Short mmCIF file of the C-alpha atoms (twelve columns), coordinates in Angstrom:
data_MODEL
# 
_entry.id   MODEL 
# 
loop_
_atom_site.group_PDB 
_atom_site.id 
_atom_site.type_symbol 
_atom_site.label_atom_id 
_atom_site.label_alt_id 
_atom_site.label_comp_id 
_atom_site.label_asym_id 
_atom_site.label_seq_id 
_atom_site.Cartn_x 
_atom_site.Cartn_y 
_atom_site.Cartn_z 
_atom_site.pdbx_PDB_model_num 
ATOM 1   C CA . UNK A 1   139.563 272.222 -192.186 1 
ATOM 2   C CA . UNK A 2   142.091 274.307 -193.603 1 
ATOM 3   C CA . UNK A 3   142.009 278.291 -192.659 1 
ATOM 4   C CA . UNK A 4   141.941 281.574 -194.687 1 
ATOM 5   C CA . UNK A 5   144.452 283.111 -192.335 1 
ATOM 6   C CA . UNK A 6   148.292 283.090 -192.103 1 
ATOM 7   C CA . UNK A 7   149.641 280.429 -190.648 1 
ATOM 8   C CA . UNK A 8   152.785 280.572 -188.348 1 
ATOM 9   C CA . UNK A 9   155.408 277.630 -187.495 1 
ATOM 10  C CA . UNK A 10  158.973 277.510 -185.712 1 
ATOM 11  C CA . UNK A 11  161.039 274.155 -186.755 1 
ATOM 12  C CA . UNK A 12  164.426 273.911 -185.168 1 
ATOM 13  C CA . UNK A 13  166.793 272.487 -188.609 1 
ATOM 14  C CA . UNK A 14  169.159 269.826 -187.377 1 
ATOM 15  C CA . UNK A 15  172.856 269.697 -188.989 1 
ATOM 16  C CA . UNK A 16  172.723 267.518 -191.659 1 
ATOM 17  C CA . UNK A 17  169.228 268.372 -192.739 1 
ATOM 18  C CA . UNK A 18  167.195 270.146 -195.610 1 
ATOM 19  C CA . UNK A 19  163.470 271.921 -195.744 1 
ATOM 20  C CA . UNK A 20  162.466 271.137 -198.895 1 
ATOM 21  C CA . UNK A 21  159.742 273.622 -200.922 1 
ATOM 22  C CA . UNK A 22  157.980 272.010 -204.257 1 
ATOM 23  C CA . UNK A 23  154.670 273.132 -206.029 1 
ATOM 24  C CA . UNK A 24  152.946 272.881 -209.408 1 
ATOM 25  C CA . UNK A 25  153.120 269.127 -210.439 1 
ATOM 26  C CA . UNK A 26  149.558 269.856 -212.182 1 
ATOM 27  C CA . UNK A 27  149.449 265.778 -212.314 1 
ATOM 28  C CA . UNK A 28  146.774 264.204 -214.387 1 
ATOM 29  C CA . UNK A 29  147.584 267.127 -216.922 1 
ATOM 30  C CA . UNK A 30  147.094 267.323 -219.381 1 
ATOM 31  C CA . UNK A 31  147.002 263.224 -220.381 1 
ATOM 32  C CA . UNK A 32  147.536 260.103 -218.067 1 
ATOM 33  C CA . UNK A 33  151.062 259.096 -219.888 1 
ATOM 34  C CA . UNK A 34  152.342 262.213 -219.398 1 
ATOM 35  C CA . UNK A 35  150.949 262.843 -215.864 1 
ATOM 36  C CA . UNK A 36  152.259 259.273 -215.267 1 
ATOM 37  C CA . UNK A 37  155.765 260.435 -216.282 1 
ATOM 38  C CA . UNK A 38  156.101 263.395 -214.209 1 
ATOM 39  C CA . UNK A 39  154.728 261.297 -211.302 1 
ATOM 40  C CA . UNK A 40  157.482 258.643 -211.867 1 
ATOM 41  C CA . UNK A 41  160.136 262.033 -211.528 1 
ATOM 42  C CA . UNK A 42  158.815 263.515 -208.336 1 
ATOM 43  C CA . UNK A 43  158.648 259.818 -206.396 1 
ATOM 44  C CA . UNK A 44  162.000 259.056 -207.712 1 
ATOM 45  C CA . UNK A 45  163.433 262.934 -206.503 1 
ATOM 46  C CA . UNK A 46  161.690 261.960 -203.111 1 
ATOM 47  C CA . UNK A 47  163.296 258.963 -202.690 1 
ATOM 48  C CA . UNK A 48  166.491 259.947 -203.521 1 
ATOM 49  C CA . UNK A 49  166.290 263.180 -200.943 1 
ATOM 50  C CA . UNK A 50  164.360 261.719 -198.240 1 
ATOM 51  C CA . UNK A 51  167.759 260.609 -196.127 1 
ATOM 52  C CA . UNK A 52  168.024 264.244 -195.624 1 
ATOM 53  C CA . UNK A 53  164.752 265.680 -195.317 1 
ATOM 54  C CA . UNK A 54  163.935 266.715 -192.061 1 
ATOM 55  C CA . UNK A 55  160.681 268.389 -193.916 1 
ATOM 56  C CA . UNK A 56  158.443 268.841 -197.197 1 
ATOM 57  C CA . UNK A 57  156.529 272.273 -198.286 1 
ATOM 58  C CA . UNK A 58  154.332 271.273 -201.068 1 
ATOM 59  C CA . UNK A 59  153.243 275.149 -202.269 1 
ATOM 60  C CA . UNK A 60  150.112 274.243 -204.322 1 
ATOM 61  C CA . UNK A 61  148.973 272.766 -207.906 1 
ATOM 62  C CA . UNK A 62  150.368 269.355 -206.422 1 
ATOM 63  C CA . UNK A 63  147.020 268.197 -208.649 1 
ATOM 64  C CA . UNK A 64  146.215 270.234 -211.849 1 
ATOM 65  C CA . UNK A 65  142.265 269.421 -210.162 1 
ATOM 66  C CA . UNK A 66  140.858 267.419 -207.129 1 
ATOM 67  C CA . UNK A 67  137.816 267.848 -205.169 1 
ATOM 68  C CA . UNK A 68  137.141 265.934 -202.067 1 
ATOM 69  C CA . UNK A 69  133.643 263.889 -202.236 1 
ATOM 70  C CA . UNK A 70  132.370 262.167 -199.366 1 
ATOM 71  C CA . UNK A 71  132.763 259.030 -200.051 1 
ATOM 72  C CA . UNK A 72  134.469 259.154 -203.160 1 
ATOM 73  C CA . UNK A 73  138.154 258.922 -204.195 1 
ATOM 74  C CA . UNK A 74  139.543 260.312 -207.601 1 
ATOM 75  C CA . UNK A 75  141.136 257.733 -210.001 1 
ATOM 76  C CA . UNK A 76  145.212 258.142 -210.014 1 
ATOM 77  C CA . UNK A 77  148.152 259.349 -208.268 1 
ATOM 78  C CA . UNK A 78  148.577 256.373 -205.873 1 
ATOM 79  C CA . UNK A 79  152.075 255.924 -206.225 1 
ATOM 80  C CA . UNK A 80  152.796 259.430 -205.315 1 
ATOM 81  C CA . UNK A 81  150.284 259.393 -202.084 1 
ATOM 82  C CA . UNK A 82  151.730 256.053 -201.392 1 
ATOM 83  C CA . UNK A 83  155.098 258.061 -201.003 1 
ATOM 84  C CA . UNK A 84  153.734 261.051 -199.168 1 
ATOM 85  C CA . UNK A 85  152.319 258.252 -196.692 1 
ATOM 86  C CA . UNK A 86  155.782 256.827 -196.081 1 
ATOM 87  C CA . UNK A 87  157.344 260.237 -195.350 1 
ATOM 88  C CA . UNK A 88  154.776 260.991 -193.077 1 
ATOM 89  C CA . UNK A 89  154.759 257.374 -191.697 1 
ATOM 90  C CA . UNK A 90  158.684 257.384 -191.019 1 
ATOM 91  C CA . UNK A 91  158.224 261.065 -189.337 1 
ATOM 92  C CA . UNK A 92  159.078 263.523 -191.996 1 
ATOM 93  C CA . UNK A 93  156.396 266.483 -191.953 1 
ATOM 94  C CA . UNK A 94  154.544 267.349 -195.248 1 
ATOM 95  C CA . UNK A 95  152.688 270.259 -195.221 1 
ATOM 96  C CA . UNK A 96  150.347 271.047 -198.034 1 
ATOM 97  C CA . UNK A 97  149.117 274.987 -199.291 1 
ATOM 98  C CA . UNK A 98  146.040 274.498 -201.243 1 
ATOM 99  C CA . UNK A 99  146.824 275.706 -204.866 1 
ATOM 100 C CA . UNK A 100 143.975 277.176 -207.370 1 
ATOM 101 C CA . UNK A 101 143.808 273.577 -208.976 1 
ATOM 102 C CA . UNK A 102 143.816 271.782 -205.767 1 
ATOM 103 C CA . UNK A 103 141.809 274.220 -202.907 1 
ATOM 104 C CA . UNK A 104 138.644 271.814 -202.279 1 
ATOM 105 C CA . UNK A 105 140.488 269.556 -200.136 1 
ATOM 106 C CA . UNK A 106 138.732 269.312 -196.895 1 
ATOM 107 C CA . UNK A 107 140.042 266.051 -194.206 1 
ATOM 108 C CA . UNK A 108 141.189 263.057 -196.273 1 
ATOM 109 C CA . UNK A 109 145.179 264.930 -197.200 1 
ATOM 110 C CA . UNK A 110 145.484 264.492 -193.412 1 
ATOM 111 C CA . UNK A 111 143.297 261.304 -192.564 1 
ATOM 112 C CA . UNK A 112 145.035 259.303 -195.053 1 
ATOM 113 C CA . UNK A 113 148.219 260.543 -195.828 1 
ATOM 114 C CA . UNK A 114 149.250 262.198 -192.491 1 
ATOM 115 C CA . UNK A 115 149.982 265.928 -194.374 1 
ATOM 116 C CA . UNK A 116 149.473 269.315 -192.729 1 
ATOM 117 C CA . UNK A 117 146.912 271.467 -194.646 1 
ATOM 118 C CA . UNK A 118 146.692 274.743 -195.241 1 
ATOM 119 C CA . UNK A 119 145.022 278.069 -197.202 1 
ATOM 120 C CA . UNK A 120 146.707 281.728 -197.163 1 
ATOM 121 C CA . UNK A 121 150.119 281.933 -196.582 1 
ATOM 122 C CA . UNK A 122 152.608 281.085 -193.661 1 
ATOM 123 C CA . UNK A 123 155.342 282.893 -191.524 1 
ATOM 124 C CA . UNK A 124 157.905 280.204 -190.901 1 
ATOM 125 C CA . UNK A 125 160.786 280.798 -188.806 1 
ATOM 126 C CA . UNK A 126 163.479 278.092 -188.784 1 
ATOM 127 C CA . UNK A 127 165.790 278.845 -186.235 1 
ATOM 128 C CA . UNK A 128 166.996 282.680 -187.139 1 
ATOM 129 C CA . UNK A 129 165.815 282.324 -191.061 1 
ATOM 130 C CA . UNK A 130 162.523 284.624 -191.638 1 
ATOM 131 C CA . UNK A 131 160.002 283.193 -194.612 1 
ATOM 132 C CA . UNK A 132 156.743 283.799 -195.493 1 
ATOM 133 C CA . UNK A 133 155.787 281.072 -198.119 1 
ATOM 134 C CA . UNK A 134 152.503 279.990 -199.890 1 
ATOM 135 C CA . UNK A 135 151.176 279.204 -203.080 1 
ATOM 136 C CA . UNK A 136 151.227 282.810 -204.230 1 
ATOM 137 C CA . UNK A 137 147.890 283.443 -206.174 1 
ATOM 138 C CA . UNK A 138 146.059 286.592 -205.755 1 
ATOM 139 C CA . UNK A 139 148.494 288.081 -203.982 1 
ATOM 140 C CA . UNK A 140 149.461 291.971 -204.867 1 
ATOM 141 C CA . UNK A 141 147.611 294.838 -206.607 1 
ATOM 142 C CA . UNK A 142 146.612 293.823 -209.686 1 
ATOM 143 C CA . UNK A 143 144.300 290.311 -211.112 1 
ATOM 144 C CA . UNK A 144 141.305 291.533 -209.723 1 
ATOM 145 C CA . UNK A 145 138.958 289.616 -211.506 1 
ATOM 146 C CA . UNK A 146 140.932 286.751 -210.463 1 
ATOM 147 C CA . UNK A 147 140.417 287.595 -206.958 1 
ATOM 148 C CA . UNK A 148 137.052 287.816 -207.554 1 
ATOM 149 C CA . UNK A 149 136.550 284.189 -208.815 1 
ATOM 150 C CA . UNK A 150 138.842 282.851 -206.302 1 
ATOM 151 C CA . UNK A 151 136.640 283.851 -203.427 1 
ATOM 152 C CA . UNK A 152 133.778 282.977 -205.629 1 
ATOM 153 C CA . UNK A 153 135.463 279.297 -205.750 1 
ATOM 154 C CA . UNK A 154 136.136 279.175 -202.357 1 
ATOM 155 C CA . UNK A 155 132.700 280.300 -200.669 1 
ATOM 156 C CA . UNK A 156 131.165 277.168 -198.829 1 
ATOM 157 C CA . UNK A 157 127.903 277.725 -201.663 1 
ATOM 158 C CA . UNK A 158 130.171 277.001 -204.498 1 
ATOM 159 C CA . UNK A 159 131.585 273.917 -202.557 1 
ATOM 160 C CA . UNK A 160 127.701 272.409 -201.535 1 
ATOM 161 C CA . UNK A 161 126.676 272.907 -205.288 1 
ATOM 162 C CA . UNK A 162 129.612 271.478 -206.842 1 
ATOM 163 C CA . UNK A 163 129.415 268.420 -204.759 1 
ATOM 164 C CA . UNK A 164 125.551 267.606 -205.906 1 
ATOM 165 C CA . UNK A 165 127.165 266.804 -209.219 1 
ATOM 166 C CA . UNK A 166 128.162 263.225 -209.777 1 
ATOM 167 C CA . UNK A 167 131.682 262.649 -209.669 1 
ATOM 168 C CA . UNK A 168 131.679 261.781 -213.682 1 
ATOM 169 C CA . UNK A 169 130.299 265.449 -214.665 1 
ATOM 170 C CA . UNK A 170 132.038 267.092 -212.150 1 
ATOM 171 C CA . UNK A 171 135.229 265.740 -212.743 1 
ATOM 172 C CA . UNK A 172 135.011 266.133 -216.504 1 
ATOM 173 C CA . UNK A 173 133.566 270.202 -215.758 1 
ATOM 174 C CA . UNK A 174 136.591 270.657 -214.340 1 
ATOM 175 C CA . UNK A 175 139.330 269.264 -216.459 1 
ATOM 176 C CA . UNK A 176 137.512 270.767 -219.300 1 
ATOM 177 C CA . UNK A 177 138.156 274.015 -217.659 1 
ATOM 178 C CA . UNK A 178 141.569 273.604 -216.810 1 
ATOM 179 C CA . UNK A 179 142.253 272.551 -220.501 1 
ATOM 180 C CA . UNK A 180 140.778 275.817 -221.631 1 
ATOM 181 C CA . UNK A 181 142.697 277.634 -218.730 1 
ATOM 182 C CA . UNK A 182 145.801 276.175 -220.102 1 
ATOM 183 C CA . UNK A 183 145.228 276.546 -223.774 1 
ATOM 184 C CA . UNK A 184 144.140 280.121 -223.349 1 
ATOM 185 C CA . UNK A 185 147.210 280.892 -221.250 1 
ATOM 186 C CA . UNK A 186 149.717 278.914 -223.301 1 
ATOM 187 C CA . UNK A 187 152.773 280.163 -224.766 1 
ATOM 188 C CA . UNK A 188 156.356 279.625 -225.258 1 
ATOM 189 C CA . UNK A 189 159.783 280.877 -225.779 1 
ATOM 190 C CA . UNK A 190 159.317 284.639 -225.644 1 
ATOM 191 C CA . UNK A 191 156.082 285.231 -224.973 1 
ATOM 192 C CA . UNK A 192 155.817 282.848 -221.599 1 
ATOM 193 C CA . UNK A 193 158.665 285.032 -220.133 1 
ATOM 194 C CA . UNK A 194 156.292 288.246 -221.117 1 
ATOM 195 C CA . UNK A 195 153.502 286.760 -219.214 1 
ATOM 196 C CA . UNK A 196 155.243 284.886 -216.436 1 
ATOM 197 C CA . UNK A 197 157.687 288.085 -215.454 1 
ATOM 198 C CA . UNK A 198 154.630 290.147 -215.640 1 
ATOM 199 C CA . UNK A 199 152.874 287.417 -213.393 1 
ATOM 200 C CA . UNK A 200 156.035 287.782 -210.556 1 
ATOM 201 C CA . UNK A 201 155.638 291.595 -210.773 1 
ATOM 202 C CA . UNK A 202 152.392 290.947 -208.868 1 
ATOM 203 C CA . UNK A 203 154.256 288.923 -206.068 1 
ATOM 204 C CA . UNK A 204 157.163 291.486 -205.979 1 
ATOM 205 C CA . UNK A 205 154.580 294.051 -205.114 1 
ATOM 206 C CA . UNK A 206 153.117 292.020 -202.157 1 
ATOM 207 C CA . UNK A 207 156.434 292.018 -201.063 1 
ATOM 208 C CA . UNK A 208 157.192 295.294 -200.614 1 
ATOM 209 C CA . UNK A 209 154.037 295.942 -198.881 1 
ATOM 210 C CA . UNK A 210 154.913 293.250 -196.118 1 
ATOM 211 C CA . UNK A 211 158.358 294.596 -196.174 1 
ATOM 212 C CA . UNK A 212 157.020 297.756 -194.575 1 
ATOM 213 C CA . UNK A 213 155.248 296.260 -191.765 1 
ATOM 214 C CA . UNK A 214 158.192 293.461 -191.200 1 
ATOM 215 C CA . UNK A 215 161.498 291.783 -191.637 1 
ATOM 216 C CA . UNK A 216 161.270 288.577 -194.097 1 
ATOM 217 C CA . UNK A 217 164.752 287.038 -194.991 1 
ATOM 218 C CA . UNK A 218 162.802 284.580 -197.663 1 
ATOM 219 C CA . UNK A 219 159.765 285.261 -199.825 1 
ATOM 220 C CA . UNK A 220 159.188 281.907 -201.115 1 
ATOM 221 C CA . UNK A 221 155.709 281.042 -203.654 1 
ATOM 222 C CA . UNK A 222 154.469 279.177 -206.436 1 
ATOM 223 C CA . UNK A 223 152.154 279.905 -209.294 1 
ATOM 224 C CA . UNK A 224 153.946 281.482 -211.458 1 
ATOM 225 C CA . UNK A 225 155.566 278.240 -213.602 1 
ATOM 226 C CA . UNK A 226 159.145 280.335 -213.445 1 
ATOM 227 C CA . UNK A 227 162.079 279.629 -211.312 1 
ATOM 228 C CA . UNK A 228 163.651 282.151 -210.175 1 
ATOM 229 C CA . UNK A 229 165.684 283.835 -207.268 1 
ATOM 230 C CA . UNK A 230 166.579 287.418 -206.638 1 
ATOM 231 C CA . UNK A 231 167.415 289.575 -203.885 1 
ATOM 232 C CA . UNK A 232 164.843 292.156 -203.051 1 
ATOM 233 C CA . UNK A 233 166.473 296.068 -202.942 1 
ATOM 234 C CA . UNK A 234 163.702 298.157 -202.064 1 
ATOM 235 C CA . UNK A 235 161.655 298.859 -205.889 1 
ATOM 236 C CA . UNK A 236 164.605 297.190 -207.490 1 
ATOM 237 C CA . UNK A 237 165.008 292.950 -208.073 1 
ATOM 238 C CA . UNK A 238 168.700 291.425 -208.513 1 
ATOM 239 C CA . UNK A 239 168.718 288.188 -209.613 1 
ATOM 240 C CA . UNK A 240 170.971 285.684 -208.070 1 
ATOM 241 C CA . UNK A 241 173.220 284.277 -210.617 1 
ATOM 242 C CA . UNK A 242 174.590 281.472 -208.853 1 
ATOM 243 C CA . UNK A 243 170.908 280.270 -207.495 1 
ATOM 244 C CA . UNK A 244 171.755 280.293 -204.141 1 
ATOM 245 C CA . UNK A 245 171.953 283.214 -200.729 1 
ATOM 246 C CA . UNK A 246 173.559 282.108 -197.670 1 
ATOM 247 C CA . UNK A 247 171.906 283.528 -194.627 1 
ATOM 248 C CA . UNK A 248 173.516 286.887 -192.663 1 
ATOM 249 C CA . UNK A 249 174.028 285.053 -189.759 1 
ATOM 250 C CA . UNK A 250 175.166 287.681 -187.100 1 
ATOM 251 C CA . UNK A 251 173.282 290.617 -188.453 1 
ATOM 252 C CA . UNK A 252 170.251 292.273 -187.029 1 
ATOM 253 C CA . UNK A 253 167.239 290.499 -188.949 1 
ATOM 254 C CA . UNK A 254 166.311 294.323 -190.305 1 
ATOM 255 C CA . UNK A 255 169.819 294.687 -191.717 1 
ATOM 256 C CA . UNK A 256 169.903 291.432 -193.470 1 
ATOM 257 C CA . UNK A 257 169.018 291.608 -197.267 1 
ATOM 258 C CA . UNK A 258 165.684 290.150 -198.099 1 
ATOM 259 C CA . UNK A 259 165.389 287.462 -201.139 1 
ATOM 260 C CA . UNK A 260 162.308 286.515 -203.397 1 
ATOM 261 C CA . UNK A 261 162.273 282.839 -204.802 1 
ATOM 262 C CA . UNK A 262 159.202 281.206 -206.911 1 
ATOM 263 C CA . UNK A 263 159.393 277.678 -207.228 1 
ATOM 264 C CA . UNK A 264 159.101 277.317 -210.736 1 
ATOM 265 C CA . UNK A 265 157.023 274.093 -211.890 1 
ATOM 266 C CA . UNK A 266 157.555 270.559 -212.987 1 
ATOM 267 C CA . UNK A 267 155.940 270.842 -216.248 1 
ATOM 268 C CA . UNK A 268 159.003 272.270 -217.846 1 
ATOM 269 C CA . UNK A 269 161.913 272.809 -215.244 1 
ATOM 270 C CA . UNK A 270 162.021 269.972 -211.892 1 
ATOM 271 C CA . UNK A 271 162.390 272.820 -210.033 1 
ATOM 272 C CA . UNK A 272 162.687 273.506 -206.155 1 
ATOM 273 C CA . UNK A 273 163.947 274.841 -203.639 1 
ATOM 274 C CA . UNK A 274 166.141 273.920 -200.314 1 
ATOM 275 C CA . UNK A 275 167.381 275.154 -197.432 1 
ATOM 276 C CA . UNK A 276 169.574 274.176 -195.053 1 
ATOM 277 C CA . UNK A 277 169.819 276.678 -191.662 1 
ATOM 278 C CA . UNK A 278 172.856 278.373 -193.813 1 
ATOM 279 C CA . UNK A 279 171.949 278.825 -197.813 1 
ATOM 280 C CA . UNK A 280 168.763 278.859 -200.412 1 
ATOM 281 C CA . UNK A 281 169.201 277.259 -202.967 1 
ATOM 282 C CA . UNK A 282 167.319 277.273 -206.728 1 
ATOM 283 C CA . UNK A 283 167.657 274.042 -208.204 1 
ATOM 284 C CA . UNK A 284 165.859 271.776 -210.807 1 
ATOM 285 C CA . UNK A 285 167.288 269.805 -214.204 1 
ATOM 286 C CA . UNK A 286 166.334 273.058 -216.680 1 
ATOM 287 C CA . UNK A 287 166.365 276.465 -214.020 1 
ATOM 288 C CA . UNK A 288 166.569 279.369 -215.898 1 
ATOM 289 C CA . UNK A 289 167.329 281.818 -212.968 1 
ATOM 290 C CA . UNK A 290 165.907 284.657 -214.834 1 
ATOM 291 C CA . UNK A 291 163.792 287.698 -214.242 1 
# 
């Protein structure tokens, strides 16, 4: 069972080798061809980066909905379980952060495919690199009738009553909700910046409040559907340009400049990020490294 608070791992990176950090697939949205499509992307970016994957973070929204029944599995996505069961087969870790599609996921991620589940976010130190990662949602001051049904979606009540549906109605409630999540939150060109760099200010703020308990080199969350990395300078944000920080090896970690980095989605831009014990690195087919 996955737990509220945050989670803490140390992973020693051998040369050679790359953490990965993915989120927001949202597949089965919002129709099987195209879900099918963007499955066919993310097995095919797997296998082609798996030689030098020492590990996966998969920050949320992996699903765009899934509930674990009982006894009963959801149609789809075997070809991209069937890959997250060979990483974990051949000894690659996958760890999985529960996204606000995808929380009510109980024991079958890690019965049957071997991942590493969790809820809240995690300090991860990899050798002398400092992150805090996680899916990212309902994080900062402000959404706070979001919080509100998020806890309200979460508490064990909501999880015993939504099971008593059959899987038919339940499944349908809750694609029929994520449809009218998505069409009521759609936009493009102009107005999806508005709402998505109003969306990061929230994580940005939740930054700065860690920042003045602790050292983080790396910020890195989901949720948001835009890429983007920037270096953190106390109220002010500097995007990176060139996508990528190398770590101040050398320095004291409280000296050593602090980054943000949201993995963007792959409903418009294949994005994600990697690091490899040196440099972080924004990268994706369509990254707009804006802010």
């Amino acid at each position: 069972m996955k737990s509220d608070k945050t989670s803490f791992l140390t992973l020693h990176l051998p040369q050679g080798k790359k953490i990965f950090f993915l989120s927001d697939f949202h597949l089965g949205a919002p129709d099987y061809t195209h879900s099918r499509e963007r499955e066919a992307k993310v097995t095919a970016w797997i296998d082609a980066h798996k030689h030098e994957m020492h590990s996966l973070f998969l920050l949320g929204d992996i699903f765009d909905y899934w509930f674990e029944y009982r006894y009963v599995v959801q149609k789809g996505f075997v070809r991209f379980m069937a890959k997250i069961a060979e990483l974990t087969d051949s000894g690659i870790p996958v760890h999985f952060f529960g996204g606000n599609h995808d929380t009510w996921n109980k024991h079958y991620f890690q019965q049957e495919l071997g991942m590493k589940v969790y809820r809240g976010n995690m300090e991860l130190n990899v050798d002398d690199a400092r992150f805090l990662i996680g899916h990212g949602d309902g994080l900062g001051a402000n959404e706070i009738g979001y919080k509100w049904m998020k806890a309200l979606f979460e508490a064990k009540t909501s999880r015993v009553l939504y099971a008593s549906l059959h899987p038919y109605w339940g499944s349908r409630l809750a694609k029929a909700m994520s449809r009218h999540s998505r069409k009521a939150g759609s936009a493009s060109g102009e107005e999806h910046y508005r709402r998505e760099h109003w969306k990061n200010q929230n994580l940005l703020t939740f930054t700065q409040q860690v920042l003045q308990q602790k050292h983080i080199d790396f910020f890195i969350f989901a949720h948001r559907h835009w890429p983007v990395l920037a270096r953190l300078d106390g109220t002010q944000v500097q995007v990176v340009p060139e996508c990528q920080v190398a770590l101040e090896h050398g320095k004291a970690a409280e000296k050593r400049d602090s980054f943000y980095l949201n993995t963007g989605d792959w409903l418009h831009y294949c994005s994600y990020a990697s690091f490899d014990g040196d440099t972080l690195r924004l990268e994706g087919e369509s990254v707009q490294n804006s802010f």
